CSV table of C-alpha atoms (C1' of nucleotides) in Angstrom, one decimal:
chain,number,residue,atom,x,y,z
D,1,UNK,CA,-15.8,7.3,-2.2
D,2,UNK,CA,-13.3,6.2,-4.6
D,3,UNK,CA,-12.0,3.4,-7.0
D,4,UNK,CA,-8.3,2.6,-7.1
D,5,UNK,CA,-7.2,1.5,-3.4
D,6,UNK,CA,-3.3,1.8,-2.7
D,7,UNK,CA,-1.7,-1.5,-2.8
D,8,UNK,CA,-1.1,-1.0,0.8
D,9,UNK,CA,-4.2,-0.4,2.1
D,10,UNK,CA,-4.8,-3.7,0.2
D,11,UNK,CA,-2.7,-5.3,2.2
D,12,UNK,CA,-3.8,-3.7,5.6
D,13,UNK,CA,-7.4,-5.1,4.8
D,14,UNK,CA,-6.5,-8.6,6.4
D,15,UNK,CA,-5.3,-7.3,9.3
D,16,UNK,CA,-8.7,-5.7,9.7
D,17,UNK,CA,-10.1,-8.9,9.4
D,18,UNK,CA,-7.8,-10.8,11.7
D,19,UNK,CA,-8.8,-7.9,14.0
D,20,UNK,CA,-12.8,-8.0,13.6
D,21,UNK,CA,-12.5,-11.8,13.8
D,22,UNK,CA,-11.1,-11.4,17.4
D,23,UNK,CA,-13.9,-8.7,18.5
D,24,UNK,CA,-16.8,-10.8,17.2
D,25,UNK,CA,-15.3,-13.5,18.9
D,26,UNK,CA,-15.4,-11.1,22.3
D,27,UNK,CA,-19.3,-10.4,21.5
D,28,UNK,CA,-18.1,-6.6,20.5
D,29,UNK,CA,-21.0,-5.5,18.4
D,30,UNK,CA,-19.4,-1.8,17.7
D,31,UNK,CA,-15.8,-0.7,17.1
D,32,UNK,CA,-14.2,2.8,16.6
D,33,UNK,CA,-11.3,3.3,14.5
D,34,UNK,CA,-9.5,4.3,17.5
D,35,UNK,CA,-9.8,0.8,18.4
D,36,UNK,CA,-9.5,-1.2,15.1
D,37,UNK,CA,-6.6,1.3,15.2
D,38,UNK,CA,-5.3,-0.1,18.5
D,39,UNK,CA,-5.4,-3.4,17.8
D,40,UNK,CA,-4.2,-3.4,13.7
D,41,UNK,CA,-1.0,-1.6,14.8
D,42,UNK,CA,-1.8,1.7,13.0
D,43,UNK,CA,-3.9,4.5,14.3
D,44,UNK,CA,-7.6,6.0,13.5
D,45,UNK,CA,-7.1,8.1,10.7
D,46,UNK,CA,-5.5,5.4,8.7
D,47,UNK,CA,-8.2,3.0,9.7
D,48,UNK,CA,-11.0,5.2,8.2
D,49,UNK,CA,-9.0,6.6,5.3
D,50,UNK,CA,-8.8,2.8,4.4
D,51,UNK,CA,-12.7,2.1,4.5
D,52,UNK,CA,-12.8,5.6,2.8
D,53,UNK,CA,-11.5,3.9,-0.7
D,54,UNK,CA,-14.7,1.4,-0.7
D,55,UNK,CA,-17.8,3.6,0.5
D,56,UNK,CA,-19.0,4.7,4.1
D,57,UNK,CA,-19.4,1.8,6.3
D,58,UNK,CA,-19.5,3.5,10.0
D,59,UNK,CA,-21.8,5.5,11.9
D,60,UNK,CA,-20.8,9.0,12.7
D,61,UNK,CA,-21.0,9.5,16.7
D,62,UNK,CA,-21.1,5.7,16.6
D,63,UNK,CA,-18.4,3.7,15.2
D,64,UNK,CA,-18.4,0.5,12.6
D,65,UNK,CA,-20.7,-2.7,13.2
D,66,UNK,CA,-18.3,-5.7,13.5
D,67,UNK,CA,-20.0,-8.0,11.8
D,68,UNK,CA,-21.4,-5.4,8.9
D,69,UNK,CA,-17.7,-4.5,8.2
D,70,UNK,CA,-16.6,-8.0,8.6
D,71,UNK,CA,-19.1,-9.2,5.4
D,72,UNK,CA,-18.2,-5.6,4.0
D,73,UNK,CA,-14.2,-6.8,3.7
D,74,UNK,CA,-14.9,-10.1,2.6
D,75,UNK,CA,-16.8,-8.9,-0.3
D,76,UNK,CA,-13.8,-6.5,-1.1
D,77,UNK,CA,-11.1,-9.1,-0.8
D,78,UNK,CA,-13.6,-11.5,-3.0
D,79,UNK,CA,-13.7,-14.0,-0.5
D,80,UNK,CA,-17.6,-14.2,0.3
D,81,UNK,CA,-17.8,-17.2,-2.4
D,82,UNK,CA,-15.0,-19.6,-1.0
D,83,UNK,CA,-11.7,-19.9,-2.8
D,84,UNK,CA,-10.0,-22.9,-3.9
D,85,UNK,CA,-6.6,-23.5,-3.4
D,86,UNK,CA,-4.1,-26.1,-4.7
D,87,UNK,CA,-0.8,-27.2,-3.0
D,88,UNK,CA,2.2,-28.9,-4.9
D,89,UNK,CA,4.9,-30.2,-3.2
D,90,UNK,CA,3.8,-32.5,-0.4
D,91,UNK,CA,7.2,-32.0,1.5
D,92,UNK,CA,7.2,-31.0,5.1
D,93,UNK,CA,5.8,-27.4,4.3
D,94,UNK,CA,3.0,-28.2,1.6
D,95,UNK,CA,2.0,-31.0,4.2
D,96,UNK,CA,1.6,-28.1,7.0
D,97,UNK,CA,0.1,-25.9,4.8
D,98,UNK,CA,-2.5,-28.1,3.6
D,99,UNK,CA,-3.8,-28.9,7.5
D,100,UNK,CA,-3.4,-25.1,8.3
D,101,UNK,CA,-6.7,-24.7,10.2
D,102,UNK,CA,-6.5,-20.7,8.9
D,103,UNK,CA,-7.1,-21.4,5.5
D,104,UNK,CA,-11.0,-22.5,6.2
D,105,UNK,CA,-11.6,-20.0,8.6
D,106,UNK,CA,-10.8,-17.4,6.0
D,107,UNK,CA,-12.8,-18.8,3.2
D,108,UNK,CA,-10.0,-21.0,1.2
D,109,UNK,CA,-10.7,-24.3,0.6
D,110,UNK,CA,-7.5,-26.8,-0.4
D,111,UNK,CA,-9.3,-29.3,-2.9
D,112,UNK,CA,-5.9,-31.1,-4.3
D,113,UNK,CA,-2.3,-31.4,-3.4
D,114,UNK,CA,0.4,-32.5,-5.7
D,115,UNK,CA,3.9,-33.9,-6.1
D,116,UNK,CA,6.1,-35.4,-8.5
D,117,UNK,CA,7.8,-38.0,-6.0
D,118,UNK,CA,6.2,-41.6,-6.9
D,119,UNK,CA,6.8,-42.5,-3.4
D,120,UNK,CA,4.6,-39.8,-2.6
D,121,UNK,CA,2.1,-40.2,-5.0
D,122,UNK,CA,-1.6,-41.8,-4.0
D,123,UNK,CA,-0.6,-41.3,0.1
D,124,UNK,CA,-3.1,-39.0,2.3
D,125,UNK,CA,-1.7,-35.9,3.9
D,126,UNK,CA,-5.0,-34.1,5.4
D,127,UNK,CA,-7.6,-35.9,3.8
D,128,UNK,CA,-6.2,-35.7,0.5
D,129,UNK,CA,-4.7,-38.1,-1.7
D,130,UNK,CA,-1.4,-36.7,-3.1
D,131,UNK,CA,-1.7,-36.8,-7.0
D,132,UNK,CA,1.0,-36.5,-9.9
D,133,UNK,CA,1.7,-33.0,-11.0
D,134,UNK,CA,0.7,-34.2,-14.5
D,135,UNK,CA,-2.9,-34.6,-13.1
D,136,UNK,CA,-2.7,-31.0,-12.9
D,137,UNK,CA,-4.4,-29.8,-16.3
D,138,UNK,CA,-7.0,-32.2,-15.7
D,139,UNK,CA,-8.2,-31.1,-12.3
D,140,UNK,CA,-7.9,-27.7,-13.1
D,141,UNK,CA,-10.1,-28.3,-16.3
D,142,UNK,CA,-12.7,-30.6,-13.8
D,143,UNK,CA,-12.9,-27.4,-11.5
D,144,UNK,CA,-12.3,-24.0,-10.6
D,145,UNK,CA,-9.0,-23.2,-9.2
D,146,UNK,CA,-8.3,-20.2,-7.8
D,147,UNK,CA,-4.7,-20.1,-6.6
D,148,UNK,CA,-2.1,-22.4,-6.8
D,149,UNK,CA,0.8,-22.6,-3.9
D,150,UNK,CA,3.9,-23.2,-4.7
D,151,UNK,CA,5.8,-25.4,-2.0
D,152,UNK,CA,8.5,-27.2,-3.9
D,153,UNK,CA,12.3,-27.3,-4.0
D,154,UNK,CA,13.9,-23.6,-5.3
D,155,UNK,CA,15.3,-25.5,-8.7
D,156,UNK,CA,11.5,-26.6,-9.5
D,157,UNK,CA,9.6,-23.6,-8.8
D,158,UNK,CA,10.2,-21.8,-12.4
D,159,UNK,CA,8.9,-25.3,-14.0
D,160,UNK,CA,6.1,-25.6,-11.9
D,161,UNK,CA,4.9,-22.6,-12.1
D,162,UNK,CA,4.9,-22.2,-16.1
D,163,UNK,CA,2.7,-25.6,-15.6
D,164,UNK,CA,0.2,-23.7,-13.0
D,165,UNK,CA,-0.1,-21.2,-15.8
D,166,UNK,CA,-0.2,-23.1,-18.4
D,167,UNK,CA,-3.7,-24.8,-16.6
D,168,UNK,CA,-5.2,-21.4,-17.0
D,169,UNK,CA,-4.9,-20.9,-12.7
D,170,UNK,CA,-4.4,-16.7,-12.5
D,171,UNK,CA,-3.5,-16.6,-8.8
D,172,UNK,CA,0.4,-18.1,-7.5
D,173,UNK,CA,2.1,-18.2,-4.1
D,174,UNK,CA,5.3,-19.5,-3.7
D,175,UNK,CA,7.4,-20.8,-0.8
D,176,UNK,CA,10.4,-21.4,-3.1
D,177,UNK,CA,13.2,-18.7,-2.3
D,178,UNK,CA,13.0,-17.0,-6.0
D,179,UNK,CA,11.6,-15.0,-7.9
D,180,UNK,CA,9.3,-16.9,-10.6
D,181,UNK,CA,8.2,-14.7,-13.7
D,182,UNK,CA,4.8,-15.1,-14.7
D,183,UNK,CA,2.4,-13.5,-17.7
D,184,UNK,CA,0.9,-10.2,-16.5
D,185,UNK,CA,-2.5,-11.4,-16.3
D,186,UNK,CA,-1.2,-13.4,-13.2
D,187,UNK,CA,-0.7,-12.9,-10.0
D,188,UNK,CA,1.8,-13.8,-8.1
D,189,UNK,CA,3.5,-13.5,-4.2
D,190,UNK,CA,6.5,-14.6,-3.0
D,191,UNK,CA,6.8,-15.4,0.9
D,192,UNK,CA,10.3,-15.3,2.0
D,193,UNK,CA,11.1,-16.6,4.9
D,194,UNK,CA,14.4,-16.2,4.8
D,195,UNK,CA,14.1,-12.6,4.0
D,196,UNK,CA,12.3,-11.7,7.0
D,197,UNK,CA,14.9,-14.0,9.2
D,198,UNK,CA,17.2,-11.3,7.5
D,199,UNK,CA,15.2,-8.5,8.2
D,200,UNK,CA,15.2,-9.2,11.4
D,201,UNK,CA,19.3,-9.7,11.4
D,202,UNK,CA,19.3,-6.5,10.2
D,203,UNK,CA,17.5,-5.2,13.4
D,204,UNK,CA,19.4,-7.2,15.9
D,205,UNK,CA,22.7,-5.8,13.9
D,206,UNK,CA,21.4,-2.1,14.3
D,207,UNK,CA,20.3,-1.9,17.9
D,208,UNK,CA,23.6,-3.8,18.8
D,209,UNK,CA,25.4,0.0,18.2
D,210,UNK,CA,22.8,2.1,19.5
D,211,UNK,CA,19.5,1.6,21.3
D,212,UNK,CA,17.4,1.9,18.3
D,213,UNK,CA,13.6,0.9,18.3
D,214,UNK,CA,11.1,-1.0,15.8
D,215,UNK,CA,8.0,-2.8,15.3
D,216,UNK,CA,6.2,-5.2,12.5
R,1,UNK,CA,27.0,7.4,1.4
R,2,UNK,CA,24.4,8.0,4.2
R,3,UNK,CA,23.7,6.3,7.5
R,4,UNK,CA,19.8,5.6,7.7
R,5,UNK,CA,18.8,3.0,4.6
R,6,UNK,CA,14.9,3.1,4.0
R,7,UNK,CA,13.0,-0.1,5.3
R,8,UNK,CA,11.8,-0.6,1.6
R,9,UNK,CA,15.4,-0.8,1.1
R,10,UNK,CA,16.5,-3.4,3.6
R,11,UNK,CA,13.1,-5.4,2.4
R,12,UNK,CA,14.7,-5.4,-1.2
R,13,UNK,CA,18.2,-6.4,0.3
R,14,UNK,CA,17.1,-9.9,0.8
R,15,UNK,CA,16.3,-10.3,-3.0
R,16,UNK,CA,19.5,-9.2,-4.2
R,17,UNK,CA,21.0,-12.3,-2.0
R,18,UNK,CA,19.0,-14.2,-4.2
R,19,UNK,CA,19.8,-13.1,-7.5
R,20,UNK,CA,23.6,-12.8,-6.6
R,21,UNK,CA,23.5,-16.6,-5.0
R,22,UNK,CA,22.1,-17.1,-8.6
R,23,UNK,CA,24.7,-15.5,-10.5
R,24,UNK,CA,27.8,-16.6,-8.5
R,25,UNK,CA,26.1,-20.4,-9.3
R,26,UNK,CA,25.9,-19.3,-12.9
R,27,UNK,CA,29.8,-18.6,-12.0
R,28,UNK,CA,29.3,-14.9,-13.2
R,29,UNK,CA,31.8,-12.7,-12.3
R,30,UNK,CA,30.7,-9.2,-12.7
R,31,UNK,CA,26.9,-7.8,-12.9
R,32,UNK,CA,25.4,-4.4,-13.7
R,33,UNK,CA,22.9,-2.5,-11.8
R,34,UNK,CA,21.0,-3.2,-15.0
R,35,UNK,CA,21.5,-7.3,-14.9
R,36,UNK,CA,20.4,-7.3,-11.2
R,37,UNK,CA,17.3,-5.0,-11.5
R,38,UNK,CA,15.9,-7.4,-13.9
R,39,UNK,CA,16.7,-10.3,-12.2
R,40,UNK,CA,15.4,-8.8,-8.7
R,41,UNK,CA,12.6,-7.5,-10.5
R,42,UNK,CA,13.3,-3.6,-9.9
R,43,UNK,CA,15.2,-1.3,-12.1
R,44,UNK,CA,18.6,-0.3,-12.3
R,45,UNK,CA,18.2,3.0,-10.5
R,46,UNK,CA,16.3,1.8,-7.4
R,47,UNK,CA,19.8,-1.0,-7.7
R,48,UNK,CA,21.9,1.7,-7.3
R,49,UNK,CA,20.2,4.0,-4.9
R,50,UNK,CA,19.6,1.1,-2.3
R,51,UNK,CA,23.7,0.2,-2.4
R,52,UNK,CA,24.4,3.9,-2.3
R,53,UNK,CA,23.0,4.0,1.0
R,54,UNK,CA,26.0,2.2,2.2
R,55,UNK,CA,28.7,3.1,0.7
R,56,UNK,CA,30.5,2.7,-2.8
R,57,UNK,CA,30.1,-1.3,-4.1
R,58,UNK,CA,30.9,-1.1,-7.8
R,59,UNK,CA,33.1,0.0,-10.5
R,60,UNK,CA,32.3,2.3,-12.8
R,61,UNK,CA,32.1,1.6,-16.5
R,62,UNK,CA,32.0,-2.1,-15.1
R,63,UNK,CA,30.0,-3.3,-12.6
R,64,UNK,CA,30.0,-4.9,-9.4
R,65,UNK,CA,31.7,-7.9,-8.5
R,66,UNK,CA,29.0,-10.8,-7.6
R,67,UNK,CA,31.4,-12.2,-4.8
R,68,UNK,CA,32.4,-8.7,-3.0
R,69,UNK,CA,28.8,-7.5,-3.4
R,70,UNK,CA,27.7,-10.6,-1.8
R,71,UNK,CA,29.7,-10.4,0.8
R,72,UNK,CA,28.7,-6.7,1.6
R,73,UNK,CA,25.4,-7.4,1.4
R,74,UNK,CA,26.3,-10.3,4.7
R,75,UNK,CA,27.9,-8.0,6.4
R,76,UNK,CA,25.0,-5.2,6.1
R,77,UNK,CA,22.2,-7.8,6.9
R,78,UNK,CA,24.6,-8.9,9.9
R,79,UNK,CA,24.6,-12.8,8.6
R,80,UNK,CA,28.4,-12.9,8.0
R,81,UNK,CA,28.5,-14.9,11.1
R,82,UNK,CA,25.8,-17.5,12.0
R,83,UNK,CA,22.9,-16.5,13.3
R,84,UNK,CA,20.5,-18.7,15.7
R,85,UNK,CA,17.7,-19.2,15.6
R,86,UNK,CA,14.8,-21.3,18.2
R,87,UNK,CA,11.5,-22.3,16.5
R,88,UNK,CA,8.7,-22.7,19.0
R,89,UNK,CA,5.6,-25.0,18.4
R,90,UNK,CA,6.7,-28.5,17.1
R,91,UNK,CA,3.5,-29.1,14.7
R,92,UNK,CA,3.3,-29.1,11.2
R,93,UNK,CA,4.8,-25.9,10.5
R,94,UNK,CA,7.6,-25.6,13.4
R,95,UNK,CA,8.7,-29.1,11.8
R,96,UNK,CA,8.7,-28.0,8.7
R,97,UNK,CA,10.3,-24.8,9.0
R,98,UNK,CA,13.3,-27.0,11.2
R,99,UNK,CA,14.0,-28.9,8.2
R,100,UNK,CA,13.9,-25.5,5.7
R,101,UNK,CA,17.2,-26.1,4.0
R,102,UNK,CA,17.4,-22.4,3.2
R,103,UNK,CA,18.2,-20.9,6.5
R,104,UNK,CA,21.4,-23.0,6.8
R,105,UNK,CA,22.8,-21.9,3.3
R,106,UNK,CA,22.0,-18.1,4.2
R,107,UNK,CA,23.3,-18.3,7.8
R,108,UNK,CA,21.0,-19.3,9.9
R,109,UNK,CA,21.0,-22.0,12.2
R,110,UNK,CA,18.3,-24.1,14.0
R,111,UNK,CA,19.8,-25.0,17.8
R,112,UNK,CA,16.5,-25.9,19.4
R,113,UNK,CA,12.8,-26.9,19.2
R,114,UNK,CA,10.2,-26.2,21.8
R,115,UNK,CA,6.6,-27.3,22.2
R,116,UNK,CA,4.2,-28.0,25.5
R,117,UNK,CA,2.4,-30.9,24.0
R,118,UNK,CA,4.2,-33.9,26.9
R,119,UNK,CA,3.1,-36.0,23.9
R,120,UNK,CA,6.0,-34.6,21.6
R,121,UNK,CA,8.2,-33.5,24.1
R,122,UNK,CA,11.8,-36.1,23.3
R,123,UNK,CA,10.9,-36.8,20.3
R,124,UNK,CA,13.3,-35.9,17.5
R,125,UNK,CA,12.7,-33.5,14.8
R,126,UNK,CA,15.3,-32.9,11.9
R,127,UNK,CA,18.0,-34.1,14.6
R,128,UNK,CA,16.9,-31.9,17.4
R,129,UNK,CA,15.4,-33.5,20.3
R,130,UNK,CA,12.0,-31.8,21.3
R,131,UNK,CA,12.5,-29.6,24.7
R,132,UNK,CA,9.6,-28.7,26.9
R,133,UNK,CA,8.6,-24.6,26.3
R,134,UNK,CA,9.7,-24.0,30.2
R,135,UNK,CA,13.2,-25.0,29.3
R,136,UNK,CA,13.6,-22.1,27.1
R,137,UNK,CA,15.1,-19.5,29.3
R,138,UNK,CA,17.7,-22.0,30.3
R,139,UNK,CA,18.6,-22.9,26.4
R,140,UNK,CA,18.9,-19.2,26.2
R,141,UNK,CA,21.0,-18.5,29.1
R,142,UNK,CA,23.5,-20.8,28.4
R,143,UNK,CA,23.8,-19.5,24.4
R,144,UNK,CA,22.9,-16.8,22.5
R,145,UNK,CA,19.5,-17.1,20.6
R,146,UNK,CA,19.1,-14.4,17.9
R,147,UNK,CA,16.0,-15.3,16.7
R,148,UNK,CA,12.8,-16.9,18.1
R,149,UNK,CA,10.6,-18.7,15.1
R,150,UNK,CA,6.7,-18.8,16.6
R,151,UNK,CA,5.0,-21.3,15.4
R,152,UNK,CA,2.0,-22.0,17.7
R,153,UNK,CA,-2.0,-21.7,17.2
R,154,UNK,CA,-3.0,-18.2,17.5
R,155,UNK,CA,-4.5,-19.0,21.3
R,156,UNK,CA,-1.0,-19.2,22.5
R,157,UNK,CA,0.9,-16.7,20.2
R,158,UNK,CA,1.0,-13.7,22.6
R,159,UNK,CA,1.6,-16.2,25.9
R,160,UNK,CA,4.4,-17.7,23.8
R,161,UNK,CA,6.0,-14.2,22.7
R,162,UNK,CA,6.1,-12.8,26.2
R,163,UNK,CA,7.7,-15.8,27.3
R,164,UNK,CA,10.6,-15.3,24.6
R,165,UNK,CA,11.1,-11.6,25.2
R,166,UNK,CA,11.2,-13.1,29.4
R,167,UNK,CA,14.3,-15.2,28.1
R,168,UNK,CA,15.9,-12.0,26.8
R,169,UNK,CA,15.3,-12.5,22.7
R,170,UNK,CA,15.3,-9.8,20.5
R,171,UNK,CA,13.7,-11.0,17.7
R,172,UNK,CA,10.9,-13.2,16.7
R,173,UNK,CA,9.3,-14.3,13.6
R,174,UNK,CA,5.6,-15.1,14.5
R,175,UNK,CA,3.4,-17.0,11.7
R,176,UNK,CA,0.3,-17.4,14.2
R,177,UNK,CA,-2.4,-15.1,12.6
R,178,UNK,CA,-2.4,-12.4,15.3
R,179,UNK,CA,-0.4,-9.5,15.8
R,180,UNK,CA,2.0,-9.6,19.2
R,181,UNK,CA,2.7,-7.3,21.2
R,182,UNK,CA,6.3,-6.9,22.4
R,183,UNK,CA,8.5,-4.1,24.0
R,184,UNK,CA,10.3,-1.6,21.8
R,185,UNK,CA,13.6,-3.3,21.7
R,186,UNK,CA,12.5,-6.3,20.7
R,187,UNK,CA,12.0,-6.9,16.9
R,188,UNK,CA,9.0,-8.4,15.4
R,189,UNK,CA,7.6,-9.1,12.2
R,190,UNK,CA,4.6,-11.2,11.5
R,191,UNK,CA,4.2,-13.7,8.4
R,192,UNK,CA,0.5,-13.7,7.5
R,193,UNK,CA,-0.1,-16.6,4.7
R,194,UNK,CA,-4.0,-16.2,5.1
R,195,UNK,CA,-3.1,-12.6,4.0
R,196,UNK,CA,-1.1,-13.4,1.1
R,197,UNK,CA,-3.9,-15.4,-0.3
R,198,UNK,CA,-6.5,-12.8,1.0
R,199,UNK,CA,-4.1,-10.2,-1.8
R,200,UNK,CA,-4.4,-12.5,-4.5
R,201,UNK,CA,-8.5,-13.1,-3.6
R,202,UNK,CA,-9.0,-9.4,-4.4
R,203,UNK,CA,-6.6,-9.2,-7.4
R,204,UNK,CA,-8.7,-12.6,-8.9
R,205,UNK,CA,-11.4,-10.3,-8.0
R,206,UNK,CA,-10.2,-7.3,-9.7
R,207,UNK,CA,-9.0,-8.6,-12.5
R,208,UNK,CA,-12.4,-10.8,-13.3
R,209,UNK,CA,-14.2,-7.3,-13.8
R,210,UNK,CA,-11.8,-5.8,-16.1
R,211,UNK,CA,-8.3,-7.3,-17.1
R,212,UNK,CA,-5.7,-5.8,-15.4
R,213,UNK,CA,-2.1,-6.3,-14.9
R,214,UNK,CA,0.4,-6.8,-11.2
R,215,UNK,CA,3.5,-8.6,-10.1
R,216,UNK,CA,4.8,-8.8,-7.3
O,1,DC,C1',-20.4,15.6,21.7
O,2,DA,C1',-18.3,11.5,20.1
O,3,DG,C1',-16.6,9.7,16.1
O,4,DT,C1',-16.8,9.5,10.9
O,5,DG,C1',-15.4,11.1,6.3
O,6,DT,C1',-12.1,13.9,3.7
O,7,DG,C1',-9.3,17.8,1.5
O,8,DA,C1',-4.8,19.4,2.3
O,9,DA,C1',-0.2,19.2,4.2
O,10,DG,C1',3.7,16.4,5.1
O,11,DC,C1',6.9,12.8,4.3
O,12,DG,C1',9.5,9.0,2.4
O,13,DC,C1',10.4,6.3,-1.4
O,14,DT,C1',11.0,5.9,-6.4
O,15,DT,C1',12.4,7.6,-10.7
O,16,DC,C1',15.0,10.8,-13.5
O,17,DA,C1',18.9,12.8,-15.5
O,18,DC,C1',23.4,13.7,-15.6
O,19,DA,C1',28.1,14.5,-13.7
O,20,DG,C1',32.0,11.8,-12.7
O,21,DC,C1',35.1,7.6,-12.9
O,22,DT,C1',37.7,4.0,-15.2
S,1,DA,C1',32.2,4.4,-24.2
S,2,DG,C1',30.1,2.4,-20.3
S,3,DC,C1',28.2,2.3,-15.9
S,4,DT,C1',28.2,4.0,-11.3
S,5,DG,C1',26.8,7.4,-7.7
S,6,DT,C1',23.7,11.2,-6.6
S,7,DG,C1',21.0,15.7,-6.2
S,8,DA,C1',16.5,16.9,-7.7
S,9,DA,C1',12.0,16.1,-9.3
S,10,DG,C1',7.9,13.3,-9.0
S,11,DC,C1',4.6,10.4,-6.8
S,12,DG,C1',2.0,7.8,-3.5
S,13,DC,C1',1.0,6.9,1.1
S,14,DT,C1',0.4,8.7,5.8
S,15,DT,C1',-1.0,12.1,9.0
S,16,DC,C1',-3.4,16.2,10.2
S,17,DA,C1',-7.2,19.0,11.1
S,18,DC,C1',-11.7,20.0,10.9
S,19,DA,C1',-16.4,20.1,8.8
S,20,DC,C1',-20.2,17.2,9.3
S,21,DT,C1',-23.6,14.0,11.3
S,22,DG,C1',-26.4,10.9,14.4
DNA sequence: CAGTGTGAAGCGCTTCACAGCT
DNA sequence: AGCTGTGAAGCGCTTCACACTG
């Protein structure tokens, strides 16, 4: 056993998940890490060096109970106790995200969504009303928020997210194509969508040459 | 210079677009390693190493020139000239992702939207008439498609994929929650939102035991 | 004997430190 | 004098190999 997990097993966790979600859905009752490793796109020994950071959770001879390591990851992650999640920007991408059927299935909740856009304001996207940004302190004082996404223009995303920090929310991921700084004590992601459209330019531009291979 | 650039490397190439699409709006001329590590949040080595492994960008006891470096980075990424792009599933996301305004201002272009639903199909989306998924390998045989955008429920993610790399596309960028498989000469890269917020869960969850600090 | 858990080796990326231009 | 370009050192993650266990 051990304490400090690498940032990437981290991130290697939630494919786990994604991958345990499909066997329970099969009826599998027992994985190896051969086959978590099959499925995850990594192999065994990185499978079970992972679980190795957090404790022993399989049988020797035997393998790992799906649903046992299932609760076992949640717990990790801190996603046992549903999350709560904000959205501002009700454009076409906080709209989608706030009806992303993932989001419950994975233990996040979306209790409010926000915009600045008075045409916007008071319409239902999702079961939710829109409300004004400036109802954001209050909400966030009414309840726990866990993470705020960020799903606004790229010249509002600095603004609004000073505003999700200044409502004391510790947890920030953004859609908007730039880097936002934010206090240490916060976390925060940036999903680039451009970036992997690039990467994969990158790719096409390589094996255009020479016959190169490559895989996510 | 050097031939094979790191993947980190290529992943970080993609921020210094950003930062220099920043600058050059800020009409700055020149830049440092040192102005664009903070800006890209890295450090002025790791700047210098990553151009370094393509050749010689800057001047020294200057800098490097925003527009030239800008222009290198293009050609590198292969986005100098457009790139298309097809996005598959017309739902929330697929629409909203049509509309992104970023891909057109780094390159890429939308040419087509797909989706089974006979419901959808001819409707317009963002100017682009909705074409039914089995047109596909036509669209692509009578242009070249770069990039395939995935955009489906998880059910039909691998179905979809297999489809695309049928019509002879080399890349896709797959947001169902399910890792594809896909032959080696075919690029792939999965965006998992359910996993960025599954990162921030455990860093809320780290950080509530004892303070501690990340950035992305 | 099948499959886990893990020290140790291997490897790739990051950081350092400084020589070399301009 | 200032800043780039780069070998070399340092570090963290991955892979290996095998002892250990049900």
């Amino acid at each position: 056993m051990n304490t400090g997990a690498p940032r990437a097993t981290i991130e290697r966790l939630c494919r786990y998940q994604q991958v345990l979600a499909q066997l329970e859905r099969e009826r599998v009752e027992t994985a190896s890490s051969a086959d978590i490793g099959r499925l995850a796109v990594t192999n065994a020994a990185q499978v079970r060096k992972d679980f190795s950071h957090f404790g022993d959770f399989g049988r020797r001879g035997v393998g790992y109970s799906v649903s046992e390591l299932r609760a076992r990851l949640r717990a990790i992650l801190g996603t046992e106790n549903e999350r709560t999640v904000v959205i501002i920007g009700a454009g076409n991408l906080g709209s989608a995200l706030a009806g992303y059927p993932g989001f419950e299935m994975r233990g996040f909740r979306v209790v409010a969504i926000f915009d600045n856009n008075p045409a916007k304001i008071g319409h239902w996207v999702e079961g939710l009303r829109i409300l004004p940004l400036s109802d954001l302190a209050t909400v966030a004082a009414e309840q726990r928020i866990d993470i705020a996404v960020i799903a606004v223009p790229e010249a509002a995303a600095q603004a609004v997210a000073d505003q999700v920090v200044e409502a004391g929310i510790k947890a920030i991921l953004n859609f908007a194509p730039v880097y936002i700084q934010v206090p240490a004590d916060v976390g925060a992601r940036t999903v680039g969508v451009t970036c992997q459209l690039e990467y994969l330019s990158y790719f096409l531009a390589q094996s255009q040459g020479s016959s190169e291979a490559e895989e996510s």
